[in-house]
Amino acid sequence: MTALSLRAGGLSWRVRLRGVAITLFGLGLLALLMALNMRIGDIQMTVAEVIAATFDPNSAAHFVIMELRLPRALTGALVGAALALSGAIIQSIARNPLASPEILGVTTGASVTVVAGVVASGSVYGGTSGLLSTLGIPALALLGGLIGAAVVYGLAWRRGLDGYRLVLVGIGVAAVFTNVKFWLLTVGDVNDTGRAMVWISGSLNGRGWEHVAPTALALAVLVPLTLLGTRSLDALRFSDDTVTSLGVRTNLARALMILAAVLLAAVATASAGPIAFVALASPQIALRLARSGQPPLLCSAVIGGVLTTGADLIARTAFSPIELPVGIVTAVLGAPYLIHLIWRARK
Amino acid sequence: MSATVAAPRLQSIRHRRVTLLFVLLAAVAVAVVLSITIGSKSVPLGDAWTALTAPTGSENDIIIRSLRVPRTVLGVLAGVALGVAGALMQGHTRNPLADPGLLGVTQGAAFAMVASIILLGASSLLVYIWFGLAGALIASVAVFALGMVGGRGGPTPVTLALAGTAVSAMLYALTSAIVLLDEQAMDVFRFWQAGSIGARGSSVVWQVLPFILVGLVLATVNAPGLNALSLGEDVARSLGQNIAMTRTIGVASVTLLSGAAVAACGSLSFVGLIVPHLARPLSGTDHRWLLPYSGLIGAALLLLADVIGRVVAPPGELEVGVVLALIGAPFFVALVRRRKPVRL
C-alpha cells in the first residue's frame, strides 16, 4: 500500500494515496453533479447561462440560481457529507458495517418530534403557533435526534457498549418511535400530515441558505475534531482488552466520537429530514474503493455528498413534472445494497 | 423398567399441558368480556348479555352488536393469526427476534395494497387482501431466504433483523412515494399503518376468516415437521422429513396468517415477537403445543392492548398498533440485553 506519513508536532497521520485519489475523484464528480443540478429544472440553462446568471444580479435567472438551485444543491451535498461522516464514525465504533445513525435513533427520534410539532401547531389539538411549524422544525429535529440517540445509547449500555446490542436496541427503539409517529399522523389534519410526510421522507425541496449555514458550520467544527479522533478510532477496531492495553481510554474516546457522529446526523436531519441509507452506504462504498481497513472519513463524506446530490437529481427529474422527496430515492436504491451487505457478511 | 417410570411422568406432563390450554382459553374469555364491555361508553355485563341474546335496539345494543362484537372477533382472529405466525417464523428461522412486523412482511403487504389502490383502482377489501397476501408472500420469502442461507454460516439474529429493517425501509419508501402523489390514499393509509381493529365492521371479519382458517390448518400440519427441523436439517432428513415441503408449508402458513391479519388491521408489530416467548416456558419446545398456546396468548394480548388503548387517551383512542409497540419494545430491548443471547 502506498502511504505517506505526515508529522506535525506530536501528531502524525498516515495518508493513503489511493484514498486521496478517490477523494479527489469524488470531489470532481460532486462538482459535475452540482453543475447538472444548476442547469436542470423548470428553466433549462446551459453552463454559460448559469455562470452568467450567477455573476449578473440583474439577470432574471440570478434569483433561480442563487436563491433556489444553489442553496438546494449545497444543502444536499453538505447534508450527504455530514450523514456519511456520521455513518463512518458509527460503523467504526460499532465494528459493524450495518450500523448507522438511523439505527442509533437519531433520525427516528427527529421524525417523531417533528411530526409532533407539526400536529401540535396544526388545527386539531388547539394549535400552538404558526412559527413552530416553520422555523421550529429544524430545532425540533435537532432536539429529537439528540434525545433518540441518548435513549438508544442509554439502553444499549451495559458495562460497556457491544456493537450488536447497540444495533438491536436501536431497531427496537426505532420501532416504538415509528409507531408513535404513525399514531401522530392519524391525529393530525390530512394537510398537516401531508407536509409532515414530505419532511419525514427526507426532502431537499425549498432548501435555502438558512439550511446551508448550520450544516456547513457543524461540518467546519466537527470534521477537524473527528479527524483528530481518527487515531483513537483506528485503535477502537481491536477488542476492548487490546484497546485498553494500547492506552486509549476506550469508553471516553468512544463516547466523544459517538457524540460527534450524533451531532452531525442530527444537524443533517434537521436541515433536510431523514435521508435514508446515505449514512449506511457511503462509508462502505468508500471503504471498498479506498481498500482500507475501516471507513476512511473524508472519502466517505465526499461519497455521501455525491450520493445525495445524485439521488436528488433523480428525484427531481425521473418523474418530472412530479418531484419526489430525495429520501425516497435513496431508500429505494439503498435497501438492496444493505441486503447485499448482509449476504456478504454471512461469510 | 424405564418405560414404567416414564409413563406416569408423560401422563402428568400431558395433564399439565391440557390444564394450561384451558387456563389460556379462560384468559382469552376474560379478555373478550373486557373488550365487549369497556370503552368510551362502558356497558354493564348484564346489559351486554341482553344485547347479544335478546336485543331491543337500545343504544347499548347497537354499540355492542355493531361495534364491539366485530372489533372483538377481529381482535381474536388477528391475535391468534399473528401469535401462531410469530411462533412459526421463530421456529423456521431459529431466530428469537423474528416477527412479521420486524421482518418486513407487514410492509410488503402494505406496499402491495397501496399499489393496488393507486395503480389499479382497487377499492374493496377483498381485492386488498389478495394484494396484501401477495406482498406478504414476496417479503416473507425474501426474509426467510436471508434467514436460512447456510447452516453455521447463516445470518445471526442481528443480520436477519437488519435485513427485515432494510426490506421494510425500501417498501415503506415505495409506499410513501405512491401515497405522496395521492392525498386520498394517504388519508386511508395513515390510519391503516397505525394499526387498528376498531371501526372495521363485521364484513372484514368474514372476508379474512377463510384465509386465517386455512393458515391455521397449515400451521397444524407443519408442527411435527418443524419439531424435526429444530433438531437440525441433517437429523430431520435422516428421520425421513421432506425439508423443502416443511419449509414451503411454513412460508405459506406465515403468509396467510400475517398477510390476512395485516390486510385487515394494519401494521401490528411485536405480537408475533412477544407471544412465543411467553408461550415457550409453558409449552416447552414442542410446536404441537407451542402453536396453540401462542395463538391463545396472541388473542388475549391483542384484546388487552386494544382495551388499554381505548381508555388511556380520552376522549380519543390510542390505536392498538401503538399500544403494542409501547408494550413490545421494552420487551424486545430486555430480550436483547440478556447476558446470554437467546437461542432456539
XYZ file of C-alpha atoms in Angstrom, chain A residues 96 98 103 154-159 164-165 167-169 171-173 175-176 179-183 185-186 188-191 193-194 197-198 200-201 277 322 324-325 328 331-332 335-336 338-339 342-343 346, chain B residues 97 102 107 145-146 149 153 157-159 161-163 165-167 169-170 172-174 176-177 179-181 183 186-187 190-191 193-194 267 269-270 317-319 321-322 325-326 329 332-333 336-339:
100
model
C -20.372 -3.407 12.240
C -24.550 -2.379 9.100
C -30.140 2.593 13.850
C -28.519 4.502 27.436
C -30.480 1.304 26.839
C -27.641 -0.399 24.983
C -25.084 0.441 27.655
C -24.251 -2.432 29.914
C -20.804 -2.280 31.418
C -24.530 -5.992 18.178
C -26.507 -4.975 21.221
C -27.808 -2.281 16.672
C -30.600 -4.456 18.077
C -31.613 -1.977 20.769
C -34.052 -1.426 15.962
C -36.376 -1.882 18.955
C -36.376 1.805 19.876
C -39.963 0.561 16.121
C -41.512 2.494 19.013
C -45.357 3.570 15.693
C -45.769 6.735 17.736
C -45.100 8.692 14.553
C -47.792 6.699 12.744
C -50.243 7.407 15.537
C -50.071 11.118 11.731
C -53.601 9.830 12.364
C -53.394 15.434 12.651
C -55.308 17.082 9.867
C -54.640 15.491 6.490
C -52.980 18.658 5.131
C -49.955 15.187 7.642
C -49.036 15.696 4.003
C -44.929 13.133 5.293
C -42.737 15.052 2.857
C -40.136 12.624 7.200
C -39.298 11.136 3.812
C -29.218 4.889 3.746
C -43.756 15.455 -10.198
C -40.206 13.023 -5.222
C -38.517 13.553 -1.867
C -37.415 8.001 -1.175
C -34.201 4.350 0.325
C -35.183 2.528 -2.852
C -32.073 -1.111 0.672
C -30.908 -3.617 -1.961
C -27.900 -3.206 2.525
C -29.256 -6.649 1.699
C -25.887 -8.775 4.709
C -25.374 -11.559 2.167
C -22.626 -14.111 6.404
C -36.291 -11.943 17.221
C -39.979 -6.519 12.224
C -44.629 -3.509 4.876
C -34.272 -16.857 2.245
C -31.975 -14.433 4.018
C -28.838 -19.448 3.934
C -22.729 -19.635 8.234
C -30.411 -12.560 14.681
C -28.773 -9.201 14.038
C -28.391 -9.632 10.316
C -33.380 -8.172 11.931
C -31.402 -5.738 9.807
C -32.481 -7.461 6.610
C -35.457 -3.427 8.589
C -33.908 -2.879 5.154
C -36.729 -4.607 3.293
C -37.475 0.658 4.736
C -37.421 0.143 0.993
C -42.067 1.873 3.091
C -40.285 4.341 0.818
C -42.052 2.956 -2.240
C -44.760 6.703 0.666
C -43.872 7.636 -2.893
C -49.111 7.876 -1.107
C -47.475 11.295 -1.525
C -48.899 11.527 -5.015
C -53.904 12.679 -0.766
C -52.754 8.979 2.246
C -55.852 9.523 4.335
C -52.164 6.679 7.587
C -54.951 5.020 9.581
C -50.367 1.941 9.113
C -51.091 2.887 12.717
C -49.440 -2.830 10.976
C -45.830 -5.153 15.315
C -44.498 -7.149 18.240
C -58.235 6.385 21.342
C -54.712 5.107 21.007
C -54.551 2.686 18.079
C -50.671 -0.913 16.992
C -49.211 1.935 19.029
C -45.276 -1.090 20.209
C -45.180 0.612 23.593
C -40.368 -2.594 22.502
C -37.609 -6.593 22.835
C -34.902 -4.457 24.471
C -31.578 -8.166 23.632
C -29.974 -7.053 26.883
C -29.959 -10.530 28.410
C -26.468 -11.592 29.274
